Short mmCIF file of C-alpha atoms and ligand atoms in Angstrom, two decimals:
data_model
loop_
_atom_site.label_atom_id
_atom_site.label_comp_id
_atom_site.label_asym_id
_atom_site.label_seq_id
_atom_site.Cartn_x
_atom_site.Cartn_y
_atom_site.Cartn_z
CA UNK A 1 2.91 18.19 16.55
CA UNK A 2 5.03 15.28 17.65
CA UNK A 3 7.15 13.23 15.34
CA UNK A 4 7.54 9.63 16.46
CA UNK A 5 10.87 8.40 15.25
CA UNK A 6 11.67 4.74 14.86
CA UNK A 7 14.07 4.79 17.82
CA UNK A 8 11.27 6.13 20.05
CA UNK A 9 12.80 9.55 20.59
CA UNK A 10 10.26 12.29 19.96
CA UNK A 11 10.73 15.67 18.38
CA UNK A 12 8.30 18.48 17.75
CA UNK A 13 7.75 19.17 14.09
CA UNK A 14 5.48 21.47 12.15
CA UNK A 15 5.09 21.90 8.39
CA UNK A 16 7.41 24.89 8.78
CA UNK A 17 10.24 23.04 10.54
CA UNK A 18 9.98 19.59 9.00
CA UNK A 19 12.85 18.39 6.80
CA UNK A 20 10.98 17.09 3.75
CA UNK A 21 14.09 15.48 2.23
CA UNK A 22 14.82 13.52 5.38
CA UNK A 23 11.54 11.68 6.01
CA UNK A 24 11.35 7.96 6.48
CA UNK A 25 8.21 5.83 6.31
CA UNK A 26 7.15 6.87 9.81
CA UNK A 27 4.20 8.38 11.64
CA UNK A 28 3.70 12.08 12.30
CA UNK A 29 0.59 13.37 14.03
CA UNK A 30 -0.62 16.05 11.60
CA UNK A 31 -3.49 17.08 13.86
CA UNK A 32 -6.54 16.52 11.62
CA UNK A 33 -8.26 13.18 11.21
CA UNK A 34 -11.51 12.11 9.55
CA UNK A 35 -13.89 10.00 11.65
CA UNK A 36 -17.33 8.51 11.10
CA UNK A 37 -19.19 6.07 13.35
CA UNK A 38 -21.64 3.32 12.50
CA UNK A 39 -24.40 2.73 15.04
CA UNK A 40 -28.01 1.53 14.91
CA UNK A 41 -27.56 0.43 11.32
CA UNK A 42 -26.27 3.69 9.86
CA UNK A 43 -23.16 5.81 9.39
CA UNK A 44 -22.87 9.16 11.18
CA UNK A 45 -21.85 12.14 9.10
CA UNK A 46 -18.07 12.06 9.12
CA UNK A 47 -16.11 14.95 10.52
CA UNK A 48 -12.61 16.20 11.16
CA UNK A 49 -11.33 15.42 14.67
CA UNK A 50 -8.03 16.40 16.25
CA UNK A 51 -7.14 13.64 18.71
CA UNK A 52 -4.84 10.95 17.34
CA UNK A 53 -5.93 8.59 20.13
CA UNK A 54 -9.22 6.76 19.86
CA UNK A 55 -11.09 5.33 22.84
CA UNK A 56 -12.88 2.07 22.15
CA UNK A 57 -14.34 -0.77 24.19
CA UNK A 58 -11.92 -3.38 25.48
CA UNK A 59 -14.38 -5.89 23.99
CA UNK A 60 -14.06 -4.51 20.42
CA UNK A 61 -14.00 -7.22 17.73
CA UNK A 62 -11.11 -5.41 16.01
CA UNK A 63 -8.95 -6.11 19.07
CA UNK A 64 -9.90 -9.75 19.66
CA UNK A 65 -10.87 -11.19 16.32
CA UNK A 66 -9.13 -8.97 13.81
CA UNK A 67 -12.36 -7.54 12.42
CA UNK A 68 -10.65 -4.65 10.67
CA UNK A 69 -9.60 -3.51 7.21
CA UNK A 70 -7.38 -0.70 6.01
CA UNK A 71 -6.29 1.09 2.86
CA UNK A 72 -3.23 3.02 1.77
CA UNK A 73 -2.99 5.77 -0.84
CA UNK A 74 -1.07 8.99 -1.32
CA UNK A 75 -1.49 12.68 -2.12
CA UNK A 76 1.13 14.19 -4.43
CA UNK A 77 2.19 17.83 -4.88
CA UNK A 78 2.73 18.93 -8.47
CA UNK A 79 5.23 21.49 -9.80
CA UNK A 80 2.47 24.11 -9.87
CA UNK A 81 1.46 23.38 -6.28
CA UNK A 82 -1.69 21.35 -6.97
CA UNK A 83 -2.43 18.41 -4.71
CA UNK A 84 -3.35 15.24 -6.62
CA UNK A 85 -4.88 11.89 -5.71
CA UNK A 86 -4.25 8.74 -7.74
CA UNK A 87 -7.38 6.63 -8.46
CA UNK A 88 -8.86 6.91 -4.92
CA UNK A 89 -12.15 5.31 -6.03
CA UNK A 90 -10.26 2.03 -6.47
CA UNK A 91 -9.22 2.15 -2.80
CA UNK A 92 -12.86 2.85 -1.89
CA UNK A 93 -14.02 -0.21 -3.85
CA UNK A 94 -11.31 -2.45 -2.45
CA UNK A 95 -12.24 -1.43 1.11
CA UNK A 96 -15.86 -2.29 0.32
CA UNK A 97 -14.69 -5.77 -0.75
CA UNK A 98 -12.70 -6.14 2.49
CA UNK A 99 -15.72 -4.99 4.53
CA UNK A 100 -18.00 -7.48 2.80
CA UNK A 101 -15.52 -10.29 3.42
CA UNK A 102 -15.35 -9.57 7.18
CA UNK A 103 -19.08 -8.83 7.53
CA UNK A 104 -18.53 -5.15 8.26
CA UNK A 105 -20.81 -2.39 6.92
CA UNK A 106 -18.98 -0.80 3.99
CA UNK A 107 -18.26 2.91 3.95
CA UNK A 108 -19.90 4.00 0.67
CA UNK A 109 -17.62 4.71 -2.30
CA UNK A 110 -18.66 8.32 -2.84
CA UNK A 111 -18.43 9.15 0.87
CA UNK A 112 -15.01 7.49 1.01
CA UNK A 113 -13.63 9.57 -1.87
CA UNK A 114 -15.16 12.74 -0.43
CA UNK A 115 -13.63 11.95 2.97
CA UNK A 116 -10.19 11.55 1.37
CA UNK A 117 -10.53 14.98 -0.25
CA UNK A 118 -11.70 16.51 3.03
CA UNK A 119 -8.90 15.09 5.19
CA UNK A 120 -6.20 15.97 2.65
CA UNK A 121 -7.58 19.50 2.36
CA UNK A 122 -7.58 19.84 6.18
CA UNK A 123 -3.92 18.74 6.21
CA UNK A 124 -2.84 20.51 3.02
CA UNK A 125 0.18 22.12 4.70
CA UNK A 126 1.57 18.63 5.34
CA UNK A 127 1.72 17.57 1.68
CA UNK A 128 5.47 17.51 0.92
CA UNK A 129 6.71 19.89 -1.79
CA UNK A 130 7.27 18.76 -5.38
CA UNK A 131 10.81 17.51 -5.90
CA UNK A 132 11.39 16.20 -2.38
CA UNK A 133 10.29 12.70 -3.42
CA UNK A 134 8.10 12.65 -0.33
CA UNK A 135 4.30 12.33 -0.36
CA UNK A 136 1.37 12.48 2.02
CA UNK A 137 0.43 8.91 2.91
CA UNK A 138 -3.28 8.42 3.61
CA UNK A 139 -4.41 5.57 5.83
CA UNK A 140 -8.15 4.76 6.00
CA UNK A 141 -9.21 2.26 8.67
CA UNK A 142 -12.45 0.38 9.31
CA UNK A 143 -12.70 -1.37 12.69
CA UNK A 144 -15.32 -3.28 14.64
CA UNK A 145 -15.96 -1.66 18.03
CA UNK A 146 -18.47 -1.97 20.88
CA UNK A 147 -19.07 -4.57 23.59
CA UNK A 148 -18.93 -8.05 22.05
CA UNK A 149 -17.31 -11.13 23.56
CA UNK A 150 -18.60 -14.00 21.42
CA UNK A 151 -17.18 -14.67 17.98
CA UNK A 152 -19.57 -12.59 15.92
CA UNK A 153 -19.44 -9.37 13.90
CA UNK A 154 -19.63 -6.10 15.81
CA UNK A 155 -22.75 -3.93 15.78
CA UNK A 156 -20.75 -0.68 15.85
CA UNK A 157 -17.86 0.45 13.66
CA UNK A 158 -15.41 3.28 13.27
CA UNK A 159 -14.22 4.54 9.88
CA UNK A 160 -11.16 6.69 10.38
CA UNK A 161 -8.52 8.29 8.16
CA UNK A 162 -5.21 9.73 9.22
CA UNK A 163 -2.48 11.16 7.03
CA UNK A 164 1.26 11.38 7.52
CA UNK A 165 4.04 12.74 5.31
CA UNK A 166 6.40 9.95 4.26
CA UNK A 167 9.68 9.55 2.45
CA UNK A 168 10.51 6.53 0.33
CA UNK A 169 9.48 3.14 1.76
CA UNK A 170 12.71 1.46 0.76
CA UNK A 171 15.41 3.98 1.61
CA UNK A 172 17.49 2.96 -1.36
CA UNK A 173 14.74 4.19 -3.69
CA UNK A 174 15.34 2.57 -7.06
CA UNK A 175 18.30 0.62 -5.76
CA UNK A 176 17.67 -3.11 -6.21
CA UNK A 177 17.39 -5.27 -3.11
CA UNK A 178 17.63 -8.95 -2.30
CA UNK A 179 14.72 -11.14 -1.29
CA UNK A 180 14.39 -14.67 0.04
CA UNK A 181 11.56 -17.16 -0.47
CA UNK A 182 9.79 -17.87 2.81
CA UNK A 183 8.87 -21.37 3.99
CA UNK A 184 5.72 -19.84 5.48
CA UNK A 185 2.45 -18.53 4.04
CA UNK A 186 0.95 -15.09 4.54
CA UNK A 187 -2.57 -16.21 3.65
CA UNK A 188 -4.57 -19.40 3.13
CA UNK A 189 -5.49 -20.51 -0.41
CA UNK A 190 -9.14 -19.45 -0.05
CA UNK A 191 -8.67 -17.18 2.98
CA UNK A 192 -8.33 -13.42 3.21
CA UNK A 193 -5.20 -12.96 1.07
CA UNK A 194 -7.12 -10.85 -1.46
CA UNK A 195 -8.39 -8.47 1.21
CA UNK A 196 -6.50 -5.64 2.85
CA UNK A 197 -6.98 -6.81 6.43
CA UNK A 198 -4.69 -6.65 9.43
CA UNK A 199 -4.65 -10.42 10.00
CA UNK A 200 -2.63 -10.98 6.83
CA UNK A 201 -0.01 -8.59 8.16
CA UNK A 202 0.16 -10.08 11.66
CA UNK A 203 0.93 -13.45 10.09
CA UNK A 204 3.66 -11.91 7.90
CA UNK A 205 5.63 -10.39 10.80
CA UNK A 206 7.56 -13.53 11.72
CA UNK A 207 8.47 -14.63 8.16
CA UNK A 208 9.45 -11.00 7.43
CA UNK A 209 11.70 -10.91 10.48
CA UNK A 210 13.34 -14.21 9.57
CA UNK A 211 14.14 -12.80 6.10
CA UNK A 212 15.52 -9.54 7.51
CA UNK A 213 17.59 -11.37 10.13
CA UNK A 214 19.26 -13.23 7.23
CA UNK A 215 20.11 -9.91 5.57
CA UNK A 216 17.30 -9.78 2.99
CA UNK A 217 14.91 -6.90 2.34
CA UNK A 218 11.83 -9.04 2.94
CA UNK A 219 10.23 -12.44 2.32
CA UNK A 220 8.72 -13.67 -0.92
CA UNK A 221 5.60 -15.78 -0.49
CA UNK A 222 4.71 -18.72 -2.70
CA UNK A 223 1.20 -19.85 -3.55
CA UNK A 224 -0.08 -21.52 -0.37
CA UNK A 225 -1.52 -24.57 -2.17
CA UNK A 226 1.52 -25.92 -4.02
CA UNK A 227 4.45 -23.76 -2.88
CA UNK A 228 5.78 -23.65 -6.44
CA UNK A 229 4.62 -20.24 -7.74
CA UNK A 230 5.49 -16.67 -6.74
CA UNK A 231 2.68 -14.76 -5.01
CA UNK A 232 3.73 -11.65 -3.08
CA UNK A 233 6.91 -9.74 -2.24
CA UNK A 234 6.53 -8.83 1.43
CA UNK A 235 3.53 -6.52 1.33
CA UNK A 236 3.78 -5.69 -2.36
CA UNK A 237 2.85 -7.43 -5.63
CA UNK A 238 5.47 -9.07 -7.87
CA UNK A 239 6.29 -8.46 -11.52
CA UNK A 240 8.91 -9.82 -13.84
CA UNK A 241 10.11 -8.93 -17.34
CA UNK A 242 10.67 -11.76 -19.79
CA UNK A 243 11.60 -10.78 -23.35
CA UNK A 244 9.28 -7.81 -23.93
CA UNK A 245 6.52 -9.10 -21.63
CA UNK A 246 5.44 -7.68 -18.28
CA UNK A 247 4.31 -10.64 -16.17
CA UNK A 248 2.59 -10.63 -12.81
CA UNK A 249 1.04 -13.50 -10.83
CA UNK A 250 -2.68 -14.22 -10.80
CA UNK A 251 -4.11 -15.95 -7.74
CA UNK A 252 -7.11 -15.65 -5.38
CA UNK A 253 -4.77 -15.19 -2.41
CA UNK A 254 -2.92 -12.15 -3.79
CA UNK A 255 -3.91 -8.64 -2.79
CA UNK A 256 -5.20 -6.89 -5.94
CA UNK A 257 -2.76 -3.99 -6.08
CA UNK A 258 -3.87 -0.73 -7.68
CA UNK A 259 -0.25 -0.06 -8.64
CA UNK A 260 -0.16 -3.46 -10.38
CA UNK A 261 -3.39 -2.75 -12.22
CA UNK A 262 -2.01 0.63 -13.33
CA UNK A 263 1.36 -0.76 -14.42
CA UNK A 264 -0.29 -3.51 -16.47
CA UNK A 265 -2.10 -0.77 -18.38
CA UNK A 266 0.94 1.47 -18.72
CA UNK A 267 3.23 -1.36 -19.85
CA UNK A 268 0.77 -2.26 -22.59
CA UNK A 269 -0.46 1.16 -23.66
CA UNK A 270 2.47 3.46 -23.03
CA UNK A 271 5.46 1.15 -23.36
CA UNK A 272 3.97 -1.07 -26.07
CA UNK A 273 4.81 -4.25 -24.19
CA UNK A 274 2.94 -7.53 -24.01
CA UNK A 275 1.38 -8.06 -20.58
CA UNK A 276 0.39 -11.25 -18.84
CA UNK A 277 -1.24 -12.23 -15.56
CA UNK A 278 -0.60 -15.87 -14.84
CA UNK A 279 1.45 -18.47 -13.01
CA UNK A 280 5.09 -17.66 -12.29
CA UNK A 281 6.90 -20.85 -11.32
CA UNK A 282 10.09 -20.47 -9.32
CA UNK A 283 11.99 -22.31 -12.00
CA UNK A 284 10.80 -19.76 -14.58
CA UNK A 285 12.68 -16.99 -12.78
CA UNK A 286 15.87 -17.92 -14.63
CA UNK A 287 14.29 -16.52 -17.82
CA UNK A 288 13.49 -13.11 -16.28
CA UNK A 289 15.71 -10.14 -17.14
CA UNK A 290 14.13 -7.88 -14.49
CA UNK A 291 11.90 -8.30 -11.46
CA UNK A 292 10.37 -5.91 -8.98
CA UNK A 293 7.89 -5.23 -6.20
CA UNK A 294 4.99 -2.83 -6.67
CA UNK A 295 2.59 -1.08 -4.32
CA UNK A 296 1.57 2.39 -3.19
CA UNK A 297 4.08 2.53 -0.35
CA UNK A 298 6.97 0.95 -2.25
CA UNK A 299 5.96 2.39 -5.67
CA UNK A 300 8.28 0.20 -7.76
CA UNK A 301 11.22 -1.44 -6.13
CA UNK A 302 13.65 -3.43 -8.27
CA UNK A 303 14.64 -6.89 -7.10
CA UNK A 304 18.33 -7.74 -7.38
CA UNK A 305 17.93 -11.42 -6.55
CA UNK A 306 15.62 -14.05 -5.12
CA UNK A 307 17.10 -16.80 -2.99
CA UNK A 308 15.24 -20.10 -2.73
CA UNK A 309 16.94 -22.78 -0.64
CA UNK A 310 20.40 -23.14 -2.20
CA UNK A 311 19.54 -21.36 -5.47
CA UNK A 312 19.87 -17.69 -6.19
CA UNK A 313 18.06 -16.15 -9.16
CA UNK A 314 19.68 -12.89 -10.22
CA UNK A 315 18.11 -10.11 -12.24
CA UNK A 316 19.34 -7.10 -14.16
CA UNK A 317 21.93 -5.70 -11.73
CA UNK A 318 22.68 -5.43 -8.01
CA UNK A 319 23.11 -1.68 -8.19
CA UNK A 320 20.94 -0.29 -11.00
CA UNK A 321 17.30 -0.70 -11.99
CA UNK A 322 16.74 -2.41 -15.34
CA UNK A 323 15.58 -0.36 -18.35
CA UNK A 324 11.92 -1.46 -18.23
CA UNK A 325 11.70 -0.92 -14.48
CA UNK A 326 13.15 2.57 -14.90
CA UNK A 327 10.67 3.43 -17.68
CA UNK A 328 7.69 2.13 -15.70
CA UNK A 329 8.81 4.05 -12.62
CA UNK A 330 9.21 7.30 -14.55
CA UNK A 331 5.85 6.88 -16.27
CA UNK A 332 3.93 6.07 -13.08
CA UNK A 333 5.53 8.69 -10.83
CA UNK A 334 5.32 11.23 -13.67
CA UNK A 335 1.54 10.75 -13.77
CA UNK A 336 1.26 10.89 -9.99
CA UNK A 337 3.33 14.09 -9.68
CA UNK A 338 1.72 15.68 -12.74
CA UNK A 339 4.63 15.81 -15.21
CA UNK A 340 3.28 13.06 -17.49
CA UNK A 341 -0.21 13.12 -18.98
CA UNK A 342 -2.54 10.87 -17.01
CA UNK A 343 -4.92 8.39 -18.59
CA UNK A 344 -8.51 9.61 -18.40
CA UNK A 345 -9.89 9.53 -14.84
CA UNK A 346 -6.70 8.51 -13.03
CA UNK A 347 -6.05 11.83 -11.27
CA UNK A 348 -8.26 13.90 -8.96
CA UNK A 349 -7.14 17.36 -7.88
CA UNK A 350 -7.93 18.28 -4.26
CA UNK A 351 -9.59 21.71 -4.07
CA UNK A 352 -7.85 23.66 -1.32
CA UNK A 353 -9.41 27.11 -1.99
C1 PLP B 1 -1.64 -2.85 -0.18
C2 PLP B 1 -0.96 -4.08 -0.61
C3 PLP B 1 -0.34 -4.17 -1.87
C4 PLP B 1 -0.22 -3.01 -2.83
O1 PLP B 1 -1.46 -2.50 -3.26
P1 PLP B 1 -1.52 -1.04 -3.88
O2 PLP B 1 -2.98 -0.84 -4.15
O3 PLP B 1 -0.72 -1.03 -5.10
O4 PLP B 1 -0.99 -0.12 -2.84
C5 PLP B 1 0.24 -5.39 -2.22
N1 PLP B 1 0.24 -6.44 -1.39
C6 PLP B 1 -0.35 -6.39 -0.16
C7 PLP B 1 -0.32 -7.58 0.71
C8 PLP B 1 -0.95 -5.20 0.27
O5 PLP B 1 -1.51 -5.15 1.48
#
């Protein structure tokens, strides 16, 4: 197997030689991928393939017109060595929504969940051990392929899943980081912001780079209609804590995060907090004691400050997560790694025989 490091040097790694504690959020070819093809109006039976490279037509709609969607979820190793998935059916449903939006044939929910189990089982040796903090990241893809030049949906599609062991997305872990409000939008008001599609990411590259060049972790996006309300933190959802309330934005151009949905439930039912989905005006930030970013890759990442033009809104601390953030993080990761009892139906164990 070849590990592709960020600086483009390559090293051979295997599950036996890999340093689990030293992983970044990078790509490793683990050797087993799940692939299914859509042709003549139906999906082929998916199977495990070994080549990381895929050969597709130069005229594929995914390449020219961005007809593609993706998902991101993780497999977690428990203390007893079980491999767990966290609410994978919600990823299946969200990918169906993305497919419908871009006129792609959806990969059925049950087949999607089964495929996740199958590809994780095939790569079981690559699930990082309990205690390393690392996880197996799972990346499903749906792309339009085939020979099409005109602007129209493809007739053929590829559904593909690869996995790769990853360390923490933000190296600092629970260390708070600074963000800056972008002048740009990642999505249009009634565009594809609520769908997990590549186009939203392509348009976030430049604003993200501008933020990083200024020394910030990433850009914060405002609502694209009025530019007065918080929408997204880079490629994660936003939450804030005001008094004993967990608040997160509601908008048709925000990606409906499964982590967000789970934290709303946990804040209310496990932490006994009030929860609210609604408008978060920039000016309101001065009343927030804590703020953070949430998503599968980032888990929960505390925000130290948000800079908007010549104003800086500061939260709990520059060095430590706030008390609510810490509790939410422990509750969520405890459920995912099997040390905290999961709400009914949230965890699926992968059978590895
Ligand atoms: C995937 C994603 C998230 C986080 O969603 P989760 O389901 O929690 O992983 C948030 N924002 C954007 C833009 C995303 O693409």
